[in-house]
Short mmCIF file of C-alpha atoms in Angstrom, two decimals:
data_model
loop_
_atom_site.label_atom_id
_atom_site.label_comp_id
_atom_site.label_asym_id
_atom_site.label_seq_id
_atom_site.Cartn_x
_atom_site.Cartn_y
_atom_site.Cartn_z
CA MET A 1 0.00 0.00 0.00
CA THR A 2 1.15 3.54 -0.69
CA ILE A 3 0.27 6.98 0.54
CA PRO A 4 1.20 10.35 -1.02
CA SER A 5 4.76 11.39 -0.25
CA HIS A 6 5.41 14.70 1.51
CA GLU A 7 8.40 16.25 3.22
CA GLY A 8 10.57 13.31 2.23
CA ARG A 9 8.60 10.79 4.30
CA PRO A 10 8.24 7.16 3.16
CA THR A 11 5.37 6.58 0.75
CA ARG A 12 4.50 3.00 1.85
CA ARG A 13 1.90 2.15 4.46
CA ALA A 14 3.90 -0.10 6.76
CA VAL A 15 2.36 -3.42 7.77
CA ILE A 16 2.87 -3.84 11.53
CA LEU A 17 2.44 -7.19 13.30
CA MET A 18 1.05 -6.90 16.86
CA THR A 19 1.35 -9.69 19.43
CA PRO A 20 -1.89 -10.39 21.30
CA ASP A 21 -2.81 -11.62 24.76
CA ILE A 22 -4.53 -14.99 24.95
CA ASP A 23 -7.57 -16.04 26.95
CA ASP A 24 -7.44 -19.79 27.54
CA PRO A 25 -10.52 -21.03 29.44
CA ALA A 26 -9.61 -24.03 31.59
CA GLY A 27 -10.83 -27.30 30.11
CA VAL A 28 -12.19 -25.70 26.93
CA PRO A 29 -9.26 -25.70 24.42
CA THR A 30 -11.51 -24.89 21.48
CA GLU A 31 -12.39 -21.50 23.03
CA LYS A 32 -8.95 -19.93 23.18
CA THR A 33 -9.20 -16.27 22.17
CA TYR A 34 -6.58 -13.79 20.98
CA ALA A 35 -7.11 -10.19 22.06
CA VAL A 36 -5.35 -6.85 21.58
CA ARG A 37 -6.56 -3.60 23.07
CA ALA A 38 -7.94 -1.50 20.21
CA ASN A 39 -5.83 1.55 21.00
CA TYR A 40 -2.66 -0.28 19.90
CA ALA A 41 -4.19 -0.72 16.44
CA GLU A 42 -5.59 2.80 16.46
CA ALA A 43 -2.18 4.29 17.30
CA ILE A 44 -0.51 2.38 14.45
CA SER A 45 -3.23 3.35 12.00
CA GLU A 46 -3.11 7.01 13.07
CA ALA A 47 0.66 6.96 12.45
CA GLY A 48 0.13 5.70 8.90
CA GLY A 49 0.56 1.95 9.39
CA VAL A 50 -1.59 -1.13 8.82
CA PRO A 51 -1.97 -3.11 12.09
CA LEU A 52 -2.37 -6.90 12.01
CA ILE A 53 -2.68 -9.37 14.91
CA LEU A 54 -0.07 -12.16 14.84
CA PRO A 55 -1.19 -15.53 16.30
CA TYR A 56 1.24 -17.71 18.28
CA GLU A 57 2.23 -19.84 15.30
CA THR A 58 6.01 -20.27 15.56
CA HIS A 59 6.32 -22.38 12.41
CA ALA A 60 4.91 -19.49 10.33
CA LEU A 61 7.15 -16.74 11.72
CA ALA A 62 9.48 -16.45 8.74
CA ALA A 63 6.57 -16.21 6.32
CA ALA A 64 4.78 -13.66 8.50
CA LEU A 65 7.87 -11.47 8.77
CA ASP A 66 8.35 -11.60 5.00
CA LEU A 67 4.93 -9.95 4.69
CA ALA A 68 5.49 -7.39 7.44
CA ASP A 69 7.53 -4.21 7.81
CA GLY A 70 7.67 -3.96 11.60
CA VAL A 71 6.78 -5.75 14.84
CA LEU A 72 5.07 -4.44 17.99
CA ILE A 73 5.31 -6.53 21.19
CA THR A 74 2.38 -5.28 23.22
CA GLY A 75 1.74 -5.21 26.96
CA THR A 76 -0.02 -7.89 29.00
CA THR A 77 -2.94 -7.63 31.39
CA PRO A 78 -1.87 -4.84 33.79
CA GLY A 79 0.47 -6.13 36.47
CA ALA A 80 0.45 -9.70 35.14
CA GLU A 81 3.31 -11.70 33.63
CA GLY A 82 2.89 -13.08 30.13
CA VAL A 83 1.78 -16.71 30.04
CA ALA A 84 4.43 -19.26 29.05
CA GLU A 85 2.90 -19.87 25.60
CA ARG A 86 3.00 -16.17 24.78
CA ARG A 87 6.45 -15.63 26.24
CA LEU A 88 8.07 -18.47 24.28
CA PHE A 89 6.46 -17.29 21.06
CA GLU A 90 7.48 -13.66 21.54
CA LEU A 91 11.08 -14.53 22.37
CA LYS A 92 11.31 -16.44 19.10
CA LEU A 93 9.62 -13.53 17.29
CA VAL A 94 12.12 -11.03 18.73
CA GLU A 95 15.00 -13.26 17.62
CA HIS A 96 13.65 -13.42 14.06
CA ALA A 97 12.88 -9.68 13.94
CA VAL A 98 16.31 -8.63 15.22
CA ASN A 99 18.17 -11.04 12.94
CA THR A 100 16.28 -9.80 9.87
CA GLY A 101 16.58 -6.11 10.80
CA LYS A 102 12.83 -5.55 11.17
CA PRO A 103 11.96 -2.41 13.14
CA LEU A 104 10.85 -3.52 16.59
CA LEU A 105 8.85 -1.68 19.26
CA GLY A 106 8.12 -3.12 22.69
CA ILE A 107 5.62 -1.58 25.10
CA CYS A 108 5.50 -2.38 28.85
CA HIS A 109 5.77 -6.21 28.94
CA GLY A 110 7.07 -6.00 25.38
CA MET A 111 9.92 -3.72 26.44
CA GLN A 112 10.84 -6.02 29.32
CA LEU A 113 10.81 -9.11 27.10
CA ILE A 114 12.92 -7.54 24.32
CA GLY A 115 15.35 -6.17 26.90
CA GLU A 116 15.64 -9.59 28.53
CA TRP A 117 16.38 -11.16 25.11
CA LEU A 118 19.09 -8.52 24.63
CA GLY A 119 20.74 -9.52 27.92
CA GLY A 120 18.90 -7.52 30.58
CA THR A 121 17.13 -8.91 33.66
CA PHE A 122 13.38 -9.15 34.28
CA ALA A 123 12.59 -7.86 37.80
CA ARG A 124 9.33 -8.90 39.44
CA SER A 125 9.43 -6.07 41.95
CA LEU A 126 9.99 -2.32 41.80
CA PRO A 127 12.10 -0.10 44.09
CA ALA A 128 10.61 1.27 47.29
CA GLU A 129 7.68 3.41 46.24
CA THR A 130 9.00 6.87 45.56
CA VAL A 131 7.19 6.77 42.21
CA ASP A 132 3.77 5.17 41.79
CA HIS A 133 4.08 3.03 38.66
CA MET A 134 0.53 1.70 38.86
CA PRO A 135 -1.61 4.58 40.10
CA SER A 136 -4.87 3.28 38.58
CA ALA A 137 -6.35 0.30 36.75
CA VAL A 138 -6.32 2.14 33.42
CA ALA A 139 -3.40 4.12 31.97
CA ASP A 140 -5.58 7.00 30.84
CA ARG A 141 -3.90 9.74 32.86
CA ILE A 142 -0.43 11.19 33.37
CA ALA A 143 1.36 9.43 36.25
CA HIS A 144 4.94 10.68 36.61
CA GLU A 145 7.89 12.35 34.91
CA ILE A 146 10.80 10.69 33.11
CA SER A 147 14.26 11.98 32.22
CA VAL A 148 15.41 11.27 28.65
CA GLU A 149 19.08 10.74 27.80
CA PRO A 150 20.51 13.63 25.75
CA GLY A 151 21.73 12.62 22.30
CA SER A 152 19.45 9.58 22.10
CA ALA A 153 16.99 8.93 19.29
CA LEU A 154 14.22 9.24 21.88
CA ALA A 155 15.47 12.72 22.81
CA ASP A 156 15.32 13.64 19.11
CA VAL A 157 11.69 12.50 19.05
CA LEU A 158 10.86 14.40 22.26
CA GLY A 159 12.83 17.53 21.44
CA GLY A 160 13.80 17.93 25.11
CA GLY A 161 15.09 16.24 28.24
CA THR A 162 11.99 15.43 30.33
CA ALA A 163 8.48 14.20 29.65
CA LYS A 164 5.35 13.29 31.58
CA VAL A 165 3.95 9.82 30.92
CA ASN A 166 1.26 7.43 32.08
CA SER A 167 2.16 4.19 33.91
CA LEU A 168 0.67 0.74 34.51
CA HIS A 169 3.22 -1.88 35.61
CA ARG A 170 4.51 -3.86 38.60
CA HIS A 171 7.59 -5.31 36.91
CA ALA A 172 10.68 -3.75 35.35
CA LEU A 173 13.78 -4.30 33.24
CA THR A 174 17.08 -4.08 35.10
CA GLY A 175 20.76 -4.73 34.44
CA ALA A 176 22.68 -4.22 31.21
CA GLY A 177 22.66 -5.82 27.78
CA ARG A 178 22.83 -4.99 24.09
CA PHE A 179 20.81 -1.85 24.63
CA ARG A 180 21.29 1.75 25.70
CA VAL A 181 19.04 3.02 28.47
CA THR A 182 17.53 6.26 27.18
CA ALA A 183 14.98 7.18 29.84
CA ARG A 184 14.45 6.60 33.56
CA ALA A 185 11.88 7.51 36.19
CA ARG A 186 12.95 9.47 39.26
CA ASP A 187 13.42 6.21 41.23
CA GLY A 188 15.83 4.85 38.62
CA VAL A 189 13.39 2.46 36.92
CA ILE A 190 14.23 2.04 33.23
CA GLU A 191 11.51 3.71 31.18
CA ALA A 192 13.01 3.32 27.68
CA PHE A 193 15.93 1.78 25.83
CA GLU A 194 17.31 1.68 22.30
CA GLY A 195 18.58 -1.72 21.18
CA GLU A 196 22.11 -2.12 19.85
CA THR A 197 20.79 -4.14 16.93
CA PRO A 198 21.07 -4.00 13.12
CA GLY A 199 17.60 -2.46 12.80
CA PHE A 200 15.45 0.02 14.72
CA CYS A 201 14.67 -1.33 18.20
CA LEU A 202 12.90 0.71 20.87
CA GLY A 203 11.54 -0.35 24.25
CA ILE A 204 8.99 1.84 26.09
CA GLN A 205 7.86 1.03 29.64
CA TRP A 206 4.81 3.33 29.70
CA HIS A 207 1.81 3.08 27.36
CA PRO A 208 2.11 5.54 24.43
CA GLU A 209 -0.79 3.81 22.66
CA TYR A 210 -3.11 5.93 24.85
CA ARG A 211 -1.69 8.98 23.02
CA LEU A 212 -2.03 11.33 25.95
CA THR A 213 0.73 13.59 24.61
CA ASP A 214 2.33 14.63 21.33
CA PHE A 215 5.40 12.68 22.48
CA ASP A 216 3.34 9.46 22.56
CA ARG A 217 2.11 10.06 19.03
CA ALA A 218 5.61 10.90 17.82
CA ILE A 219 6.91 7.56 19.11
CA PHE A 220 4.39 5.69 16.94
CA ARG A 221 5.06 7.95 13.96
CA THR A 222 8.79 7.32 14.22
CA PHE A 223 8.31 3.55 14.49
CA VAL A 224 5.88 3.35 11.57
CA GLU A 225 8.01 5.62 9.37
CA ARG A 226 11.09 3.52 10.06
CA ALA A 227 9.12 0.39 9.22
CA ALA A 228 7.84 1.93 5.99
CA ALA A 229 11.34 3.04 4.98
CA ARG A 230 12.66 -0.50 5.47
CA GLY A 231 9.58 -2.12 3.95
CA THR A 232 9.94 -5.41 2.12
CA GLY A 233 7.08 -4.91 -0.30
CA ASP A 234 9.18 -3.62 -3.20
CA GLY A 235 10.18 -6.98 -4.60
CA LEU A 236 13.41 -7.04 -2.58
CA PRO A 237 15.11 -10.37 -1.95
CA LYS A 238 14.80 -11.81 1.56
CA THR A 239 18.43 -12.96 1.59
CA PRO A 240 21.01 -11.10 3.72
CA CYS A 241 22.23 -7.87 2.15
CA PRO A 242 25.71 -8.46 0.63
CA VAL A 243 26.64 -4.81 1.14
CA ARG A 244 26.15 -5.17 4.88
CA GLY A 245 28.26 -8.32 4.69
CA ARG A 246 31.11 -6.31 3.19
CA LEU A 247 30.77 -3.75 5.98
CA VAL A 248 31.07 -6.52 8.57
CA ALA A 249 34.15 -7.89 6.78
CA LEU A 250 35.70 -4.41 7.02
CA GLY A 251 34.92 -4.26 10.73
CA LEU A 252 32.35 -1.52 10.15
CA ALA A 253 28.65 -1.03 10.82
CA LEU A 254 26.28 1.65 9.63
CA PRO A 255 25.33 4.15 12.32
CA GLU A 256 21.71 5.01 13.00
CA ALA A 257 20.62 7.52 10.35
CA PRO A 258 20.83 10.82 12.26
CA ALA A 259 17.86 13.16 12.45
CA PRO A 260 18.48 16.37 10.47
CA PRO A 261 19.41 19.26 12.78
CA GLY A 262 17.43 21.83 10.77
CA ALA A 263 14.50 22.44 8.44
CA PHE A 264 15.41 19.76 5.89
CA VAL A 265 15.36 15.97 5.45
CA GLY A 266 18.23 13.49 5.43
CA ALA A 267 17.62 12.31 1.88
CA VAL A 268 15.10 12.74 -0.93
CA ARG A 269 14.23 10.29 -3.70
CA VAL A 270 13.07 11.45 -7.13
CA GLY A 271 12.44 8.51 -9.45
CA ASP A 272 15.49 6.24 -9.17
CA THR A 273 17.76 9.02 -7.90
CA VAL A 274 18.43 9.58 -4.19
CA THR A 275 20.17 12.75 -3.04
CA VAL A 276 21.59 12.55 0.48
CA SER A 277 22.02 15.80 2.38
CA GLY A 278 25.52 16.67 3.54
CA GLN A 279 26.56 14.40 6.44
CA VAL A 280 29.17 15.14 9.07
CA PRO A 281 31.40 12.52 10.74
CA LEU A 282 29.30 11.13 13.60
CA LYS A 283 30.37 8.04 15.54
CA ASP A 284 28.11 6.72 18.29
CA LYS A 285 25.94 9.81 17.65
CA ALA A 286 28.77 12.18 18.59
CA VAL A 287 31.02 14.33 16.40
CA LEU A 288 34.21 12.35 15.69
CA ARG A 289 36.41 15.44 15.88
CA THR A 290 36.52 19.16 15.16
CA GLY A 291 39.09 21.50 13.67
CA HIS A 292 40.75 22.39 10.36
CA LEU A 293 43.07 20.54 8.04
CA GLY A 294 46.40 22.30 8.13
CA ASN A 295 45.89 23.40 11.73
CA GLY A 296 45.78 20.51 14.18
CA VAL A 297 43.89 17.99 12.03
CA SER A 298 46.22 15.61 10.17
CA LEU A 299 45.63 14.25 6.68
CA GLU A 300 44.83 10.79 8.08
CA ASP A 301 42.44 12.33 10.65
CA GLY A 302 40.67 14.11 7.78
CA ARG A 303 40.44 10.88 5.76
CA GLU A 304 38.94 9.09 8.77
CA CYS A 305 36.38 11.87 9.15
CA ALA A 306 35.52 11.50 5.45
CA ARG A 307 34.96 7.77 5.95
CA TRP A 308 32.62 8.30 8.90
CA ALA A 309 30.73 11.04 7.07
CA LEU A 310 30.24 8.57 4.20
CA LEU A 311 28.92 5.89 6.59
CA ASN A 312 26.35 8.37 7.87
CA ALA A 313 25.42 9.21 4.27
CA LEU A 314 24.96 5.50 3.51
CA ALA A 315 22.71 5.16 6.57
CA GLN A 316 20.48 7.90 5.11
CA LEU A 317 20.58 6.18 1.72
CA GLU A 318 19.56 2.84 3.24
CA ARG A 319 16.67 4.52 5.07
CA ILE A 320 15.24 5.57 1.70
CA ALA A 321 16.26 2.53 -0.38
CA GLY A 322 15.27 -0.14 2.17
CA ARG A 323 18.40 -2.18 1.36
CA LEU A 324 21.80 -1.02 0.13
CA ASP A 325 21.94 -3.78 -2.49
CA ARG A 326 19.33 -1.78 -4.39
CA VAL A 327 22.04 0.73 -5.27
CA LYS A 328 23.07 0.33 -8.92
CA GLY A 329 25.44 3.27 -9.13
CA PHE A 330 26.48 6.70 -7.96
CA VAL A 331 26.21 10.05 -9.68
CA ARG A 332 28.36 12.27 -7.48
CA LEU A 333 30.20 12.39 -4.19
CA ALA A 334 30.87 15.90 -2.93
CA GLY A 335 33.37 16.53 -0.16
CA TYR A 336 33.76 19.78 1.74
CA VAL A 337 36.98 20.20 3.72
CA ALA A 338 37.43 22.83 6.42
CA ALA A 339 41.05 23.88 5.94
CA THR A 340 43.56 26.68 6.32
CA PRO A 341 44.19 28.86 3.21
CA ASP A 342 47.53 27.17 2.49
CA PHE A 343 46.18 23.57 2.65
CA THR A 344 46.03 21.96 -0.82
CA GLN A 345 45.30 18.24 -0.25
CA HIS A 346 41.52 18.45 -0.24
CA GLY A 347 41.25 15.63 -2.79
CA ALA A 348 43.38 13.31 -0.66
CA VAL A 349 41.06 13.92 2.29
CA VAL A 350 37.91 13.16 0.29
CA ASP A 351 39.66 10.05 -1.11
CA GLY A 352 38.96 8.54 2.32
CA ALA A 353 35.28 8.48 1.39
CA SER A 354 35.75 7.52 -2.26
CA GLU A 355 38.06 4.61 -1.44
CA LEU A 356 35.67 3.27 1.19
CA LEU A 357 32.80 3.55 -1.30
CA ARG A 358 34.86 1.43 -3.72
CA GLU A 359 35.38 -1.25 -1.06
CA ILE A 360 31.71 -1.37 -0.10
CA PHE A 361 30.33 -1.26 -3.68
CA PRO A 362 33.07 -2.93 -5.78
CA THR A 363 30.94 -3.27 -8.92
CA CYS A 364 29.18 0.10 -9.02
CA TRP A 365 31.35 2.57 -7.11
CA PRO A 366 32.51 4.94 -9.94
CA HIS A 367 31.27 8.46 -9.34
CA ALA A 368 31.90 12.06 -10.29
CA ARG A 369 33.63 13.99 -7.53
CA LEU A 370 33.86 17.40 -5.94
CA ALA A 371 36.48 18.23 -3.31
CA VAL A 372 36.50 21.82 -2.16
CA GLY A 373 38.03 23.73 0.72
CA VAL A 374 35.88 25.90 2.98
CA GLY A 375 36.48 28.15 5.95
CA SER A 376 34.18 26.30 8.34
CA LEU A 377 31.56 23.52 8.48
CA PRO A 378 28.55 22.76 10.72
CA ARG A 379 29.42 21.75 14.28
CA GLY A 380 33.04 22.62 13.64
CA VAL A 381 33.81 19.35 11.81
CA PRO A 382 36.69 19.04 9.32
CA VAL A 383 34.74 17.20 6.59
CA GLU A 384 31.19 17.00 5.23
CA ILE A 385 30.10 14.48 2.57
CA GLU A 386 27.14 14.72 0.19
CA LEU A 387 26.10 11.76 -1.99
CA THR A 388 23.82 11.12 -4.98
CA ALA A 389 22.95 7.51 -5.84
CA LEU A 390 20.92 5.56 -8.40
CA LEU A 391 18.60 2.73 -7.35
CA GLY A 392 17.77 -0.45 -9.24
CA ASP A 393 16.74 -3.91 -8.12
CA VAL A 394 19.80 -5.67 -6.67
CA GLU A 395 23.45 -4.71 -6.67
CA GLY A 396 25.54 -7.53 -8.09
#
């Protein structure tokens, strides 16, 4: 399904699989019932997605994920643990979703389960009550404040450092794992994390499906847009992406596509052409280094900055293309080098990006090039890279 494109947003309506609760009347196996609170589906639909309930059929997981663009692990009955049948199914679903790079959102129980799969610990009790995490039987009112980690994707969504949220849980995620804690309540309870996984992975302890705030709605919009951008409905192969395999072989990984810091988008597609806005060298969401070539920044430092700026550009390109093996060629790579007036090796600096592009795309890397010196660049970085690519079906 498609929707009109505007402001560079994905044009597909993302298909989102939701895990349900199960009602299993004792002694009446024929009357098992799957159920999902309607506001989960309403929140997905409002954000532009197509919500579907996913039954606990483990043997059909691969086929179901081939049809879907994202996965939502929902909450359980308030204060209750998920039944064994549901838990086993969802753990297998999380494994499949993470391994295939499907965008994944976990809410309440769903956050705890994903976090546990990523190495965290499920805690059946909360700290001494300085924050009431279950103030009522329905999460239809604001309950407490959370602090959001600066520089996190969640902070980008919020546009600030604190938020007020609802709450409806007796359990929590604790410990550490392959995730970054991005929000906590005043008593230290983990309220959100971002998974250190190949694809988008976000855990939320409160219940944004009630959409009590703009922040809640923005969380669903972000999830659905990421799912649409990585959608599998464009005839893409379901085999692992060979471009990502080359990145792994080089000891590299694409960073999370950074949110634009101004009134523009990260990349725009027109027909088969994708133009990526200028990207600065970010590593772990922080500027790699600042300064000028010819004054404290060495040639090799500049080349490394060019490589990281290119990786951020490729992350933006993948967000639009869905998979990097859809790239069939490049039109132009433009490199801007902050340098002193007497520095003349701008081309050698930008070669850091061009040479890496050749290693990642050995059959379609040739590109026109621009390497120009400038007095300064955004955030004080030494290098900025802009990229224009052509999309086809599969890169050979």
